[in-house]
Short mmCIF file of C-alpha atoms and ligand atoms in Angstrom, two decimals:
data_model
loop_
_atom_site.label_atom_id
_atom_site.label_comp_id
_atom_site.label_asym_id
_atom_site.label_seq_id
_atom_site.Cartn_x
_atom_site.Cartn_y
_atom_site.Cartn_z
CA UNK A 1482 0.00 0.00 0.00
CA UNK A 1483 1.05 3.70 -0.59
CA UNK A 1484 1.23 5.92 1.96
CA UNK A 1485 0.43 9.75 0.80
CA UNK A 1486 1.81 12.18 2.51
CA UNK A 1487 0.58 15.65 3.39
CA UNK A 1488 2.27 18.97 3.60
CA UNK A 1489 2.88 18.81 7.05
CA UNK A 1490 4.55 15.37 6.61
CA UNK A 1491 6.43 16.64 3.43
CA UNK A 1492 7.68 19.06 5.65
CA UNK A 1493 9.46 17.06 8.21
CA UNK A 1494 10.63 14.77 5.38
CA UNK A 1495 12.22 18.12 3.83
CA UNK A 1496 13.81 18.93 7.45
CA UNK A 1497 15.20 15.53 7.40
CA UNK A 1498 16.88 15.51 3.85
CA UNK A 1499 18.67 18.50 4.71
CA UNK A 1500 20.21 16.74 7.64
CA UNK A 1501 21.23 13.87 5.04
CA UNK A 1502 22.37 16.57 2.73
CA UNK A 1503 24.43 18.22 5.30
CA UNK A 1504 25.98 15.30 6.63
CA UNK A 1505 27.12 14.09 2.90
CA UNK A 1506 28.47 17.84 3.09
CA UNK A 1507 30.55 17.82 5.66
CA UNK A 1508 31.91 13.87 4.93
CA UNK A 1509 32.82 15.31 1.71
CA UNK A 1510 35.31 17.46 3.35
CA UNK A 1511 37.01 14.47 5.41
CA UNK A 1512 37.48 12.28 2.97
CA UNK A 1513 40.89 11.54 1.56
CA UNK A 1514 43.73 9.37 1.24
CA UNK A 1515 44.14 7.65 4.63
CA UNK A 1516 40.97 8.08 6.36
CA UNK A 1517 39.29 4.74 7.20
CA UNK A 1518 35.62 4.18 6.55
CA UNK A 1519 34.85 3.79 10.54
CA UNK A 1520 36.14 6.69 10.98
CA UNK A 1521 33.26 8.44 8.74
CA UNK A 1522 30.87 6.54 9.99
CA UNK A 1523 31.76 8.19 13.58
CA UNK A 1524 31.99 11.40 12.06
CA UNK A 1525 28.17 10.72 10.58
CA UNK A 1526 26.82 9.54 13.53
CA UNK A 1527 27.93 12.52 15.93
CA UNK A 1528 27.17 15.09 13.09
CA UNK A 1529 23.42 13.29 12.96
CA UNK A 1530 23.09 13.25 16.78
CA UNK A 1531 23.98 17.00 16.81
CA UNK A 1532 21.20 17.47 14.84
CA UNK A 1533 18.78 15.75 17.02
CA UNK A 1534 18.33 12.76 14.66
CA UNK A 1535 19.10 9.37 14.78
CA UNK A 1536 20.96 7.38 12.00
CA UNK A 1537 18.29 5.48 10.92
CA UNK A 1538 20.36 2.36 9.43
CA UNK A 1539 22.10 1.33 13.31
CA UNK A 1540 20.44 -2.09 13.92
CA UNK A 1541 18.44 -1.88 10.36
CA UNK A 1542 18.29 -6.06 10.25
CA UNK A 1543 21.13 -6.16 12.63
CA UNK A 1544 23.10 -3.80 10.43
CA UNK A 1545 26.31 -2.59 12.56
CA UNK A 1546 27.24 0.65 11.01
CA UNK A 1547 25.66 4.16 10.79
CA UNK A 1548 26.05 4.38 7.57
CA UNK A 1549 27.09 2.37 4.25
CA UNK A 1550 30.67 3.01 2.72
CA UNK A 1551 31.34 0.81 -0.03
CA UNK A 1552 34.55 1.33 -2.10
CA UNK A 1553 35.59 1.07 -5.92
CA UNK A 1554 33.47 -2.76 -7.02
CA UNK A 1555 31.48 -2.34 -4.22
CA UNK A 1556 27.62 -1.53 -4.95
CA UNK A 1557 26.24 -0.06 -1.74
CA UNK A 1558 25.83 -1.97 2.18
CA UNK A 1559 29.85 -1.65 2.20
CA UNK A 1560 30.46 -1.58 6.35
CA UNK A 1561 32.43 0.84 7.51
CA UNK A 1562 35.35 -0.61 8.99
CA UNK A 1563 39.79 -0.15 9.43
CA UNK A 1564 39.69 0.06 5.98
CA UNK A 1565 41.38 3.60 4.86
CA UNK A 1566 40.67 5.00 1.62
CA UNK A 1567 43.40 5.43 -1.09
CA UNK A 1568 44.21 8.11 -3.83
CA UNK A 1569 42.03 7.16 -7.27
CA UNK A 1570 39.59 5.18 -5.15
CA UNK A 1571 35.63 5.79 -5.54
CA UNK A 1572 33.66 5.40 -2.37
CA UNK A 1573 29.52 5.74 -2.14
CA UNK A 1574 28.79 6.85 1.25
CA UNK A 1575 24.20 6.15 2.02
CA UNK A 1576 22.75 7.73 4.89
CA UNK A 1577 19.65 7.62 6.32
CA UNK A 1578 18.29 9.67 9.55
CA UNK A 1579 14.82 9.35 11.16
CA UNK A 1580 13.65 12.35 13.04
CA UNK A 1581 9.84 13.27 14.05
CA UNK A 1582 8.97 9.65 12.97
CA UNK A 1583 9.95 9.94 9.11
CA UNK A 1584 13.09 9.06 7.66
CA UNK A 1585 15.39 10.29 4.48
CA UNK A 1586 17.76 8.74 2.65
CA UNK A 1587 20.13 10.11 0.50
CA UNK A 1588 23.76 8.29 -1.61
CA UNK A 1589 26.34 10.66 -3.49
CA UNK A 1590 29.89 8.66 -4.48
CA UNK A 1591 32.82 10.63 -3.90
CA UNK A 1592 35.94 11.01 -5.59
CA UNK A 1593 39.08 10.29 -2.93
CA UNK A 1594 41.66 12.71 -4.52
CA UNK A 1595 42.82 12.13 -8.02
CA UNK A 1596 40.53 9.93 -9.93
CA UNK A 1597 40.87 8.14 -13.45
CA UNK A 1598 38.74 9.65 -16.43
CA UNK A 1599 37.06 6.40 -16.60
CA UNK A 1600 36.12 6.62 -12.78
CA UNK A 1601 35.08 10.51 -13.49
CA UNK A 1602 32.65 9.65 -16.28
CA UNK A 1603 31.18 6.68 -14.33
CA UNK A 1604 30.03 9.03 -11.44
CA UNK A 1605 28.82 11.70 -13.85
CA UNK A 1606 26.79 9.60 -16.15
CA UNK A 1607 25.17 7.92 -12.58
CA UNK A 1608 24.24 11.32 -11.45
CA UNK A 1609 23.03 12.16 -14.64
CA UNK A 1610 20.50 8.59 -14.51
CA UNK A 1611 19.36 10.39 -11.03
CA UNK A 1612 18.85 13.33 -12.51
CA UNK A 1613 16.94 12.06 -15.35
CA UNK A 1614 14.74 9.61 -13.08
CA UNK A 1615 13.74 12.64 -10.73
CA UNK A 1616 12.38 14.52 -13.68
CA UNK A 1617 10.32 12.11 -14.94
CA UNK A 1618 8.91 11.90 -11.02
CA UNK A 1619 5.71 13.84 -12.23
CA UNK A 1620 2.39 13.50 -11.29
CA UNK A 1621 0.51 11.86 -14.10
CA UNK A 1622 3.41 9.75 -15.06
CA UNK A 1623 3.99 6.07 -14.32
CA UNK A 1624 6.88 4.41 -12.61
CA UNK A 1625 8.12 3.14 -15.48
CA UNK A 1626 9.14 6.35 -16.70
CA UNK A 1627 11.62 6.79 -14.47
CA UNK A 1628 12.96 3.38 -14.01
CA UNK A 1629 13.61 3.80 -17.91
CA UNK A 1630 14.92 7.06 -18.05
CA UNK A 1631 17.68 5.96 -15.60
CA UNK A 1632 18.02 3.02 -17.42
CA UNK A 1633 18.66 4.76 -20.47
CA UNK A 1634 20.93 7.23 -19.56
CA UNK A 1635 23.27 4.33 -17.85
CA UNK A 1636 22.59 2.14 -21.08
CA UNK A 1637 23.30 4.61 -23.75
CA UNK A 1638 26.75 5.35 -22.16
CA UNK A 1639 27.98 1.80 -22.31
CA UNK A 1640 27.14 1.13 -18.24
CA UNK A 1641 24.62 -1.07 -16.82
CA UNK A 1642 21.83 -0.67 -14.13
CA UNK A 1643 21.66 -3.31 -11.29
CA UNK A 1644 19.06 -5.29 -11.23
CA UNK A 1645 18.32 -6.77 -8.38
CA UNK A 1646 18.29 -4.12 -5.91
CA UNK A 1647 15.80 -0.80 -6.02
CA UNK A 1648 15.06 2.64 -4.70
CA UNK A 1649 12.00 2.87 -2.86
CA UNK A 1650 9.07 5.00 -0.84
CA UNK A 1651 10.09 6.55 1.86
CA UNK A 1652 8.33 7.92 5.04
CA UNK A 1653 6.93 6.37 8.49
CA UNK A 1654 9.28 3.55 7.37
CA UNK A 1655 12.69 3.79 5.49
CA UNK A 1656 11.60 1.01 3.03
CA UNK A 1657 7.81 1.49 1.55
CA UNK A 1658 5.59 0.91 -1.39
CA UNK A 1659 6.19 1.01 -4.34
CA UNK A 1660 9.79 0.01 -5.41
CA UNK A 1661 11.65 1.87 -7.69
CA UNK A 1662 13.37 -0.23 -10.12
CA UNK A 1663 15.96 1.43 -12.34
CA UNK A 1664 14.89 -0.18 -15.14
CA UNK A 1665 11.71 -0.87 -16.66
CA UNK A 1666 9.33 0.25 -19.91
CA UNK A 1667 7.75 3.75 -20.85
CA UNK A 1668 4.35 4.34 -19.91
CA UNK A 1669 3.83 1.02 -17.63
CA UNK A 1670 3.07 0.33 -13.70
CA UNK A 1671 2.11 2.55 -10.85
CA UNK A 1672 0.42 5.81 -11.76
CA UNK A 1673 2.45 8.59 -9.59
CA UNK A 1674 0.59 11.20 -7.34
CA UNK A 1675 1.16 13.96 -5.72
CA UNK A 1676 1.98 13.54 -2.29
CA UNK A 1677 4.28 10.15 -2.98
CA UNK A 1678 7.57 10.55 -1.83
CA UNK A 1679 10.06 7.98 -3.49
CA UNK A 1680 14.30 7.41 -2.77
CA UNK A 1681 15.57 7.13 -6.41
CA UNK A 1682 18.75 5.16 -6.37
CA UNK A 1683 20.79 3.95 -9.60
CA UNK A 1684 23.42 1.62 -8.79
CA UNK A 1685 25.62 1.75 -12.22
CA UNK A 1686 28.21 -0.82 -12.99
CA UNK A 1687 30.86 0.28 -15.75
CA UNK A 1688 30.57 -3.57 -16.36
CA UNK A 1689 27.31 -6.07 -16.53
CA UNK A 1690 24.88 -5.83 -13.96
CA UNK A 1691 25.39 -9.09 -12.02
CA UNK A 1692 26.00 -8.53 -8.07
CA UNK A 1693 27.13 -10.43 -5.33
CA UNK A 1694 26.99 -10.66 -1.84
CA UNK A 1695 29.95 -10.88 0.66
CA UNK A 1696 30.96 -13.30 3.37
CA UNK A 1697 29.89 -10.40 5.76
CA UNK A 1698 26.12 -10.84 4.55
CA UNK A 1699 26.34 -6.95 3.80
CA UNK A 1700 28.23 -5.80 1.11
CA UNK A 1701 27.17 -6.02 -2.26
CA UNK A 1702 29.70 -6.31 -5.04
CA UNK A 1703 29.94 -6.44 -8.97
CA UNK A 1704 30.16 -9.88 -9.59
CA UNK A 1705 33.18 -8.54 -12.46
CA UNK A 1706 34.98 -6.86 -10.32
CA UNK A 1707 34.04 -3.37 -12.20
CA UNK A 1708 33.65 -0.44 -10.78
CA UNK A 1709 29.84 0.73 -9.66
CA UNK A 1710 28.63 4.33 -8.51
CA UNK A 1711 25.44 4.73 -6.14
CA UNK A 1712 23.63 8.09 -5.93
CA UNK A 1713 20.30 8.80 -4.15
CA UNK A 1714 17.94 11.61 -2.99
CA UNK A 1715 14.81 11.39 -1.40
CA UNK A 1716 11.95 12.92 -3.89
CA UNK A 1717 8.51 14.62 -3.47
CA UNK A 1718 5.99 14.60 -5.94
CA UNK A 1719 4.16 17.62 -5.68
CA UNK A 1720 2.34 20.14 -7.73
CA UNK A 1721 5.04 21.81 -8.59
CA UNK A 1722 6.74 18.93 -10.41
CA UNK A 1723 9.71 16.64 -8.47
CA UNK A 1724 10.90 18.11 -5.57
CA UNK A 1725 14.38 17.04 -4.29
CA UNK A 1726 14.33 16.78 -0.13
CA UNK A 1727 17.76 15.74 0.22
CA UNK A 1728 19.86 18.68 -1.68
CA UNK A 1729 22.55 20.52 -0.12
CA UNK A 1730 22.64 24.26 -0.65
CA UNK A 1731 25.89 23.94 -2.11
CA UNK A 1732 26.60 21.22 -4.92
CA UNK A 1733 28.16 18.19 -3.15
N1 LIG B 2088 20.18 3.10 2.20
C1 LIG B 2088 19.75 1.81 1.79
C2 LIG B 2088 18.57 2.03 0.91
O1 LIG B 2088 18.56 3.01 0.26
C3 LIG B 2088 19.42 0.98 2.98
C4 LIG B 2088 20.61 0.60 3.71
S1 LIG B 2088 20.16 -0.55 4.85
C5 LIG B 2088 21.52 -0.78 5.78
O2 LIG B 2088 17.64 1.32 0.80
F1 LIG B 2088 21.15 -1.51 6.76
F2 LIG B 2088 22.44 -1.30 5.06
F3 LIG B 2088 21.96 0.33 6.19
CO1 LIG B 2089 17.36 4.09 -0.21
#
């Protein structure tokens, strides 16, 4: 079932993403060669506290960390841990907070230092599929629209979209109705309404789209070895088009 929510709800949900936004913010800062991925994660959680919210993925299915950090092959669910981050290296850092009983969720992959061209064009084509998907997120249009304009943005530049994992509605609960695939037909599945708020999240291989799942039951990783880039925001659908609840003022 869908939840609608009103503008009283969309409001909290807006107060929220900017928490998410200004967390990814101020990681952005910290993160270069030698910092290790538990060391973010600290950094998120105290930052989120400070804010009166709680990281919302903490004990998520017994998850351990705060947030997800997932590095280079790895898709997203990457556990923060003694790893440290190295020059050239991609890392995708999710967060979610829950405040006034609604969550957000929000992804951006960052660059540590230096990165290859390859690497480069691989985060801005992703961004690009999230960009495309939230503005097809229209009232009047159907799911499938934006499942397939991500999917064709990723496509047409030689990436793939994975598969088996979606985005999803977002509100009372971190994961609602309806899943967002990111890809999927023109013109086909849920009609979309005003008042649905949805967590677009392409996960874009620059190989195929087959994942697996580590030892640690967590992380998710291209089953190639290639490298995969994981943006998110949390998105209203309102009368005024797509609204993005989990920008920062300044691009990340
Ligand atoms: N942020 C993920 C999502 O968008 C959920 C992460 S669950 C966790 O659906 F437990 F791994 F944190
Ligand atoms: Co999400």
């Amino acid at each position: 079932m869908i939840e609608l929510k009103s503008e009283r709800e969309i409001r909290i949900i807006r107060e929220n993403g900017r928490i998410v936004a200004l967390t990814l913010s101020y990681l952005k800062e910290k993160i270069k060669s030698g910092i290790k991925t538990i060391e973010l994660d600290k950094l998120a959680e105290e930052f989120i506290l400070k804010k009166n919210a709680i990281p919302a993925f903490k004990g998520y299915r017994g998850y351990a960390g705060n947030i997800c950090t997932s590095i280079n092959n790895e898709v997203v669910h990457g556990i923060p841990g003694e790893r440290a981050l190295k020059e050239g290296e991609i890392v995708s850092v999710d967060i979610g907070v829950l405040k006034n009983g609604f969550y957000a969720d929000g992804a951006w992959t960052f660059p540590v230092g230096e990165i290859s061209n390859q690497a480069k064009r691989l985060l801005e084509v992703t961004l690009e599929s999230l960009e495309a998907g939230i503005s097809q997120s229209i009232a009047g249009n159907r799911l499938g629209d934006i499942s397939y304009a991500v999917q064709s943005i990723a496509e047409k530049n030689g990436y793939s979209v994975v598969r088996d994992l979606t985005g999803h509605g977002i509100g009372r609960q971190m994961h609602e109705d309806p899943p967002v695939p990111n890809f999927g037909s023109p013109g086909t599945g849920l009609l979309l309404k005003e008042g649905m708020i949805l967590a677009i999240e392409p996960m874009v291989n620059a190989g195929g789209y087959e994942i697996k799942t580590l030892e640690d039951n967590w992380t998710v990783v291209t089953l190639d070895g290639s490298l995969s880039a994981h943006f998110e925001h949390t998105v209203a659908i309102t009368q005024n088009g797509a609204e993005i609840l989990t920008l920062p003022e300044e691009p990340f």
